[in-house]
Each structure stands twice: as structure tokens, then as C-alpha cells.
Short mmCIF file of C-alpha atoms in Angstrom, two decimals:
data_model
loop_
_atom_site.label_atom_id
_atom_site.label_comp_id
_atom_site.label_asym_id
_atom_site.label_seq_id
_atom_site.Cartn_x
_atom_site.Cartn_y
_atom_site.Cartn_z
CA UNK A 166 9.66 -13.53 17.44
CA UNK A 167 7.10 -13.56 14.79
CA UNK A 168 7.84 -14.05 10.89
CA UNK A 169 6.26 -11.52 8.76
CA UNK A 170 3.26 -12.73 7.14
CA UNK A 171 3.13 -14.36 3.51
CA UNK A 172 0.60 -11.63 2.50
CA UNK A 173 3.24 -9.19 3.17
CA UNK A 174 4.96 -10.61 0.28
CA UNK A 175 2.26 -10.99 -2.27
CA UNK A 176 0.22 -7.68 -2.61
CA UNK A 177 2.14 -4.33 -3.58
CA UNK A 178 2.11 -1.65 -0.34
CA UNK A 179 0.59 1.11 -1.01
CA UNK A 180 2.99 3.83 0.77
CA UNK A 181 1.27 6.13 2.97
CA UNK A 182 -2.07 4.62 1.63
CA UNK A 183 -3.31 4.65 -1.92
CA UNK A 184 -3.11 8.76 -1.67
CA UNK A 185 -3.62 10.95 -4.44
CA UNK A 186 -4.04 14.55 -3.90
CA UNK A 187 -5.51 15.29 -6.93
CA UNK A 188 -8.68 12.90 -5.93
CA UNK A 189 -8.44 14.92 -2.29
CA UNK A 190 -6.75 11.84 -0.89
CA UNK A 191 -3.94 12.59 1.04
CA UNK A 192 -1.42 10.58 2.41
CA UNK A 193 -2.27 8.68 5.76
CA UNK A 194 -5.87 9.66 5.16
CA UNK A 195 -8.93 7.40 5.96
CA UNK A 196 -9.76 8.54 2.17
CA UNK A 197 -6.59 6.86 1.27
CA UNK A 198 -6.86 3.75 3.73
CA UNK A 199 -10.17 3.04 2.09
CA UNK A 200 -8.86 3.65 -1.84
CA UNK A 201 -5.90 0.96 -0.66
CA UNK A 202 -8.83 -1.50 0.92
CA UNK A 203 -10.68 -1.39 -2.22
CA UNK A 204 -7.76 -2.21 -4.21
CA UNK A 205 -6.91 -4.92 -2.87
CA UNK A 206 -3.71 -3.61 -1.82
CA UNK A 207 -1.68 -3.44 1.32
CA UNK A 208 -1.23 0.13 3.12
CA UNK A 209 2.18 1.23 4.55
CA UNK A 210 0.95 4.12 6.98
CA UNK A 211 3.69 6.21 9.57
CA UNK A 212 2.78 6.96 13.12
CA UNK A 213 3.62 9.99 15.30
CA UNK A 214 3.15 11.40 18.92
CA UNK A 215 0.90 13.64 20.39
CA UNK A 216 1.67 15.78 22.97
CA UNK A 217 -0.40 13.32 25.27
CA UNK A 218 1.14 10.53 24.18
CA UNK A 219 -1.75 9.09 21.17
CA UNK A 220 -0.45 7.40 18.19
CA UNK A 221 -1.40 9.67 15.20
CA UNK A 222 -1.09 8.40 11.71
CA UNK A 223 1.13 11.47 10.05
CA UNK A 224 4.42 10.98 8.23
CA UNK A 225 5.71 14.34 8.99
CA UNK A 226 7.32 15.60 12.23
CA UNK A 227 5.71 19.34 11.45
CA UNK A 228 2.33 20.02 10.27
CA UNK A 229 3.56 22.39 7.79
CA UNK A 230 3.69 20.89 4.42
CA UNK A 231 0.14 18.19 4.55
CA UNK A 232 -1.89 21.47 7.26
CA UNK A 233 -2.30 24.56 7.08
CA UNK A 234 -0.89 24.53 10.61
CA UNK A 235 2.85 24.71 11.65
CA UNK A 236 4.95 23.60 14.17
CA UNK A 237 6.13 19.71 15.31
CA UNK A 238 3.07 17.55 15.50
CA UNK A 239 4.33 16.31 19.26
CA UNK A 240 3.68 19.91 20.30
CA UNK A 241 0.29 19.34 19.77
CA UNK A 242 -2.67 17.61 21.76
CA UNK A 243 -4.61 14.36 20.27
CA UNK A 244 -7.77 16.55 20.31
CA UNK A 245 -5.69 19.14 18.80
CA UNK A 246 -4.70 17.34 16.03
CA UNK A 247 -7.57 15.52 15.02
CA UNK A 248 -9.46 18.83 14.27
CA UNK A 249 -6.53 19.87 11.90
CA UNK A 250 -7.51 19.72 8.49
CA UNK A 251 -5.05 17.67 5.92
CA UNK A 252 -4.53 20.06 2.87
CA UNK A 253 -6.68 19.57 -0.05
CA UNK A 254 -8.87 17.75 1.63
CA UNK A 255 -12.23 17.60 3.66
CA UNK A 256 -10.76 14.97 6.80
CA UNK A 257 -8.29 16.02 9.87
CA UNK A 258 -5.46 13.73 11.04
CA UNK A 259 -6.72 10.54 12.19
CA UNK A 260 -6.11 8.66 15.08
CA UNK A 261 -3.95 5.08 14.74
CA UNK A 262 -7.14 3.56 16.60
CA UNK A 263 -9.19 4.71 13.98
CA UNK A 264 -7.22 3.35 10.87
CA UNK A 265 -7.27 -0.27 12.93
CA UNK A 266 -10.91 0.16 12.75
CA UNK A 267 -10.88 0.92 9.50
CA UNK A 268 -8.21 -1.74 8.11
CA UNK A 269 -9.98 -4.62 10.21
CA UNK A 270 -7.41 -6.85 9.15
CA UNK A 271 -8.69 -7.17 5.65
CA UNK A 272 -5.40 -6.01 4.36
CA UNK A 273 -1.71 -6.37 5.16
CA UNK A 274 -0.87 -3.27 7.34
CA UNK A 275 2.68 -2.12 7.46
CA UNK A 276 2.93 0.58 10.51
CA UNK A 277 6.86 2.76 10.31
CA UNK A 278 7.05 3.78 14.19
CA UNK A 279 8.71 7.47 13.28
CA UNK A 280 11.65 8.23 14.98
CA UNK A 281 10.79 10.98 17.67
CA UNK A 282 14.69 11.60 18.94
CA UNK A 283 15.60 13.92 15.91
CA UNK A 284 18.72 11.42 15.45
CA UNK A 285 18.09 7.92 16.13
CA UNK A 286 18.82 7.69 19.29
CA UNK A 287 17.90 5.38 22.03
CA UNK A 288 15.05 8.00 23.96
CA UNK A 289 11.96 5.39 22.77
CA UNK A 290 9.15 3.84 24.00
CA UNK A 291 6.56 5.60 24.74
CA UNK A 292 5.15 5.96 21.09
CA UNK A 293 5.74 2.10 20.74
CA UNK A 294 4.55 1.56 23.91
CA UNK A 295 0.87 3.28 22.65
CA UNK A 296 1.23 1.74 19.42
CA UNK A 297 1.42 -2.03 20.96
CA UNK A 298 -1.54 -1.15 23.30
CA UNK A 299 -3.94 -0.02 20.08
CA UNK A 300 -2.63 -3.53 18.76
CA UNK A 301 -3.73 -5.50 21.10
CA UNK A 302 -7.12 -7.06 20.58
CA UNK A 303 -6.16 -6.36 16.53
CA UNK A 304 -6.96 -9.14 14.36
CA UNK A 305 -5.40 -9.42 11.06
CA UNK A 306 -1.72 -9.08 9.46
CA UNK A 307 0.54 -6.46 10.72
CA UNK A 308 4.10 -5.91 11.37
CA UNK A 309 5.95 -2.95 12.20
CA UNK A 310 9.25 -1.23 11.68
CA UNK A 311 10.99 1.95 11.95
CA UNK A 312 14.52 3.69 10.87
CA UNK A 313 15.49 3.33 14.92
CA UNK A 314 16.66 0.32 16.06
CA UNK A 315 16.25 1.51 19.20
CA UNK A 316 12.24 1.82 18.17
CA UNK A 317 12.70 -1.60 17.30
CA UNK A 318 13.80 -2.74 19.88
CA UNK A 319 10.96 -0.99 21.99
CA UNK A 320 8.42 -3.00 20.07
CA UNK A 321 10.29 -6.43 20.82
CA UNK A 322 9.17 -5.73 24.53
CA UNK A 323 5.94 -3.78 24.24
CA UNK A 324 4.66 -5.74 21.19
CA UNK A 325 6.87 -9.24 21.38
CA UNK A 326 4.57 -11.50 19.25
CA UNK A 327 4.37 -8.71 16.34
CA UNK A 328 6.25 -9.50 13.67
CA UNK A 329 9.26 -6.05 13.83
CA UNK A 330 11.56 -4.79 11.18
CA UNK A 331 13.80 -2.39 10.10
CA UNK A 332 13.35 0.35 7.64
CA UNK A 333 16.69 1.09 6.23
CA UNK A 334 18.62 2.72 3.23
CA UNK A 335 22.59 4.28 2.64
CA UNK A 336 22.25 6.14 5.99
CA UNK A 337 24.59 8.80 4.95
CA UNK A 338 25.73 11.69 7.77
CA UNK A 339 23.59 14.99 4.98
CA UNK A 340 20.58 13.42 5.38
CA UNK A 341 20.80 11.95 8.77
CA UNK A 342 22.22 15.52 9.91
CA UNK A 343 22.17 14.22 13.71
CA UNK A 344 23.59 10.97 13.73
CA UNK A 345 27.52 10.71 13.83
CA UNK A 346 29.18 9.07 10.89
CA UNK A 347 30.08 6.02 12.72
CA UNK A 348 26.48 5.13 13.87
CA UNK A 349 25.19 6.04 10.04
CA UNK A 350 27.94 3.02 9.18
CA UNK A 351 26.62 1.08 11.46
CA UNK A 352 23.16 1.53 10.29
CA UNK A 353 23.88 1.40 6.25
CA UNK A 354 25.93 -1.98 7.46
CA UNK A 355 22.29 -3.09 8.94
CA UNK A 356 24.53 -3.95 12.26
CA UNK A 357 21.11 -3.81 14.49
CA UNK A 358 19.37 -6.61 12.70
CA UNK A 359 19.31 -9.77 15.19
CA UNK A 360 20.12 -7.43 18.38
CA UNK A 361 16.69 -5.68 17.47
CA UNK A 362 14.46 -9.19 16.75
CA UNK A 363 14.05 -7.98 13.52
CA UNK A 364 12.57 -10.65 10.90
CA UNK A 365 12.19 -8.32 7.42
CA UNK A 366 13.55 -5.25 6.08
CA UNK A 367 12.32 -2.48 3.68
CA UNK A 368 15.08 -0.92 1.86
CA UNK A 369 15.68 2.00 -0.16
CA UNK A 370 14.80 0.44 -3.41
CA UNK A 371 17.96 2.38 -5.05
CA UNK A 372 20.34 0.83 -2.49
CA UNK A 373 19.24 -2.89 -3.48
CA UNK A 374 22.06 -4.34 -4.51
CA UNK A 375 24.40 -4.19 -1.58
CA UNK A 376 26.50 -6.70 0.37
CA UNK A 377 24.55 -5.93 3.53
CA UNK A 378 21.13 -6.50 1.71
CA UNK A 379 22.60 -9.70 0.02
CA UNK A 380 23.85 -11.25 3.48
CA UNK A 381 20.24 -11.29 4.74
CA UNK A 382 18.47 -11.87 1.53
CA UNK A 383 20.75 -15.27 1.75
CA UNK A 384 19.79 -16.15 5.66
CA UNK A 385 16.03 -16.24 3.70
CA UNK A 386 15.05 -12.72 4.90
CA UNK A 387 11.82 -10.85 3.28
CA UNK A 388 13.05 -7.75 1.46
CA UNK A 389 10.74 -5.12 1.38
CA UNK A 390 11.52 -1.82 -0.40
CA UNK A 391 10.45 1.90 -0.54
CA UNK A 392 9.35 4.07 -2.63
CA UNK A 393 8.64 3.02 -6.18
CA UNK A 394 7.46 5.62 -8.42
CA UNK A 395 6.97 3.67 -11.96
CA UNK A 396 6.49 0.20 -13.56
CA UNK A 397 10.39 0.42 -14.44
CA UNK A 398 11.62 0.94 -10.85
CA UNK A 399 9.26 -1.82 -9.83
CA UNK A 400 11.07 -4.11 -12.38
CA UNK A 401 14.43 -3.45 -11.54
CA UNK A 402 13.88 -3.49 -7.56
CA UNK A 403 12.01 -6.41 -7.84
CA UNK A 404 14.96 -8.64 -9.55
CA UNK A 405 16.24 -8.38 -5.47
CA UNK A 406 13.13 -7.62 -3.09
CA UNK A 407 10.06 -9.69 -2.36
CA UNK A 408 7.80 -6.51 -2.42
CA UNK A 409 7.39 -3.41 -2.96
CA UNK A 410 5.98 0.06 -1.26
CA UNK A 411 4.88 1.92 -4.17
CA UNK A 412 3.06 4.97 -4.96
CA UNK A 413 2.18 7.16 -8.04
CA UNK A 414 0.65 4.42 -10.19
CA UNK A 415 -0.94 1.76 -10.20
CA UNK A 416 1.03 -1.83 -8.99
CA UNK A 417 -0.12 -4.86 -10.63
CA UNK A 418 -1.60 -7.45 -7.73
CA UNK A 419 -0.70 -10.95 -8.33
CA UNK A 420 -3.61 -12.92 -9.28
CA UNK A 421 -2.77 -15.96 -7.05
CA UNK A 422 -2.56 -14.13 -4.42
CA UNK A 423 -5.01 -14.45 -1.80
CA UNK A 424 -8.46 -12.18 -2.10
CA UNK A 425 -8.62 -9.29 0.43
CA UNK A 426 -11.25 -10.18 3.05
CA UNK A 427 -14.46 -8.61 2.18
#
């Protein structure tokens, strides 16, 4: 199993790219890969499935609120969706392949494998499997990580020497309307952790300071967490995590950090 990267630790994320609609950069947009690569920051970016099986880079699992399309994005074909605008905007949804090309490993990229089984549940594998394959020849940090431990553990076999965690938060049964309350306790508790291979976390940056958080953060695991809004929430969440996935403003880079390569 790999470890995560340092540079994972010492640049903010920017969370779904450096997006900002008002500049016609959307979230997971090459416009918004690019702003991120400029900054100097690293980009957090969320893959889903086509209909024939391609790894798009969309956060949503309908088209409805980022496309003037609607309807779940794994209904749709990859040359479907790439001629689908993003609102406010002049691109379509890109292709993973294409935001490897245009990351080139001169940032930290951060890739959230969605889940596609509506409740966590162990029917994975072929979006990780497509996701590992694009990886392959890639040169330059990444490490990847999903809600579904079950994604996770998908990526241990398809993408073994990629550095795998777990995105995770107070899984509570409202907002996790298909998962039964003992699994969400299970999954709050962070139970999947070494079953999965995982070697980080990115937390909900409001659940910080919990015991399961703590019991890792003492075993010397990176704490990532999602989503800060604000120079404030940066502060407090950063008393506990490592890093942050931020969005909204702008995240002060750490001058001793290492430069982005050019």
C-alpha cells in the first residue's frame, strides 16, 4: 500500500477545482483545473460513469443542477456527455483522461470515486476499474478515495500501488437515506479503515473532533477535510487536520512548500 504523498499535505485542495461560476468556471471544469494549476494549488475533482463505462469528471449523479440536461449521468453515453454543456459556461463535461492530460502531475490530484450503488453498497468496480486503467502510465501525485469502502476496496485491487482513502463524515441514516442505521455506525465509527488499505482520510471538517478521527490521527494518519468555506473554518479545522479541501476564497499556500512544476 502506498502512503499519500507529502504534497498532499502542504498545498490547500481546491474542491472540485478552483471553480467560480461567476468567472464561467464551473466545478470539475478544465476552466477550473487550469485556475487550480495556476495557483499553485491542488484540485480535488469527483468521477462518475457513463453508460459505456468512461470515467467522467462530474460530482453529481443527475445532470440537472450544473446542465441544462436531466436525468442520472450513467444513463448517458461518453459521447453523450461530453457534448453537454456545463451551465454558465462555454465547455461540456470532460473526460477523466482529459483532466490527467491536463493536470500532468504538476499538482497534487485528489480523485473521490462517487458511489454508483445509491447506498454504499458493495456493487463496485467497474468505475474503479476504468479509473485505475486512465492511471496507469500517469506520472505525478495522486491518490484516491471515495464514501464506499467497498469503492475502496475496488481500487486496492485495480489500482494497488495508488495511494486509497476514505472520504468520511457523521454518516447519519437522513442523509444517507439508503444505508441502514447500523452500517451508517459502522461508517461514522470509520470501521472500514485497514480492511479497505486505506492510508488517509478526508473528513467532514465539522465532525473533526471525534474519537474515531483522534484514534487514527494518533496511529500518524493524514487528515484531510472537506469543505471549507472561510479563513475561520480553515483555522479551526486546521487545529486537527493536515489539510484542507476548500472552496469560496482564496487558501493561503505555504511558502515552503514545494513550487508546482511548471
Amino acid at each position: 500500500m502506498a502512503d499519500l504523498p507529502d504534497s498532499f499535505l502542504t498545498r490547500p485542495i481546491a474542491h472540485r477545482a478552483l471553480h467560480d461560476r461567476s468567472r464561467h468556471r464551473i466545478e470539475n471544469s478544465r476552466a477550473a483545473v487550469s485556475a487550480a494549476i495556476a495557483a499553485g494549488y491542488g484540485i480535488e475533482i469527483d468521477l462518475q460513469l457513463s453508460a459505456d463505462g468512461e470515467a467522467m469528471v462530474f460530482h453529481d449523479d443527475t445532470l440537472d443542477r450544473l446542465t441544462p440536461e436531466a436525468g442520472p449521468v450513467t444513463q448517458r453515453s461518453t459521447a453523450e456527455l461530453t457534448r453537454i454543456p456545463l451551465t454558465d459556461s462555454s465547455e461540456t463535461i470532460p473526460r477523466f483522461a482529459e483532466i490527467l492530460s491536463l493536470v500532468a502531475g504538476r499538482v497534487p490530484l485528489l480523485v473521490e470515486i462517487k458511489d454508483q450503488t445509491g447506498c454504499l453498497g458493495p456493487d463496485t468496480g467497474a468505475l474503479e476499474a476504468r479509473a485505475a486503467a486512465l492511471l496507469g502510465a500517469y506520472q505525478g501525485p495522486v491518490a484516491l478515495m471515495s464514501f464506499n469502502p467497498h469503492a475502496v476496496a475496488a481500487l486496492a485491487e485495480a489500482a494497488p500501488s495508488r495511494p486509497r482513502g476514505l472520504t468520511t463524515c457523521r454518516f447519519t441514516p437522513q442523509d444517507w437515506p439508503g444505508t441502514d442505521r447500523a452500517r451508517c455506525d459502522d461508517l461514522t465509527a470509520i470501521a472500514d479503515f485497514d480492511r479497505v488499505g486505506a492510508c488517509f482520510i478526508s473528513h467532514h471538517h465539522a465532525a473533526l473532533d471525534t474519537p474515531p478521527v483522534a484514534r487514527l490521527q494518533s496511529r500518524g494518519v493524514p487528515i484531510l477535510c472537506w469543505t471549507i468555506r472561510s479563513r475561520a473554518e480553515e483555522k479551526a479545522a486546521r487545529r486537527i487536520a493536515a489539510n484542507i479541501t476548500f472552496e469560496s476564497y482564496a487558501a493561503a499556500i505555504d511558502l515552503a512548500a514545494p513550487a508546482p512544476k511548471s
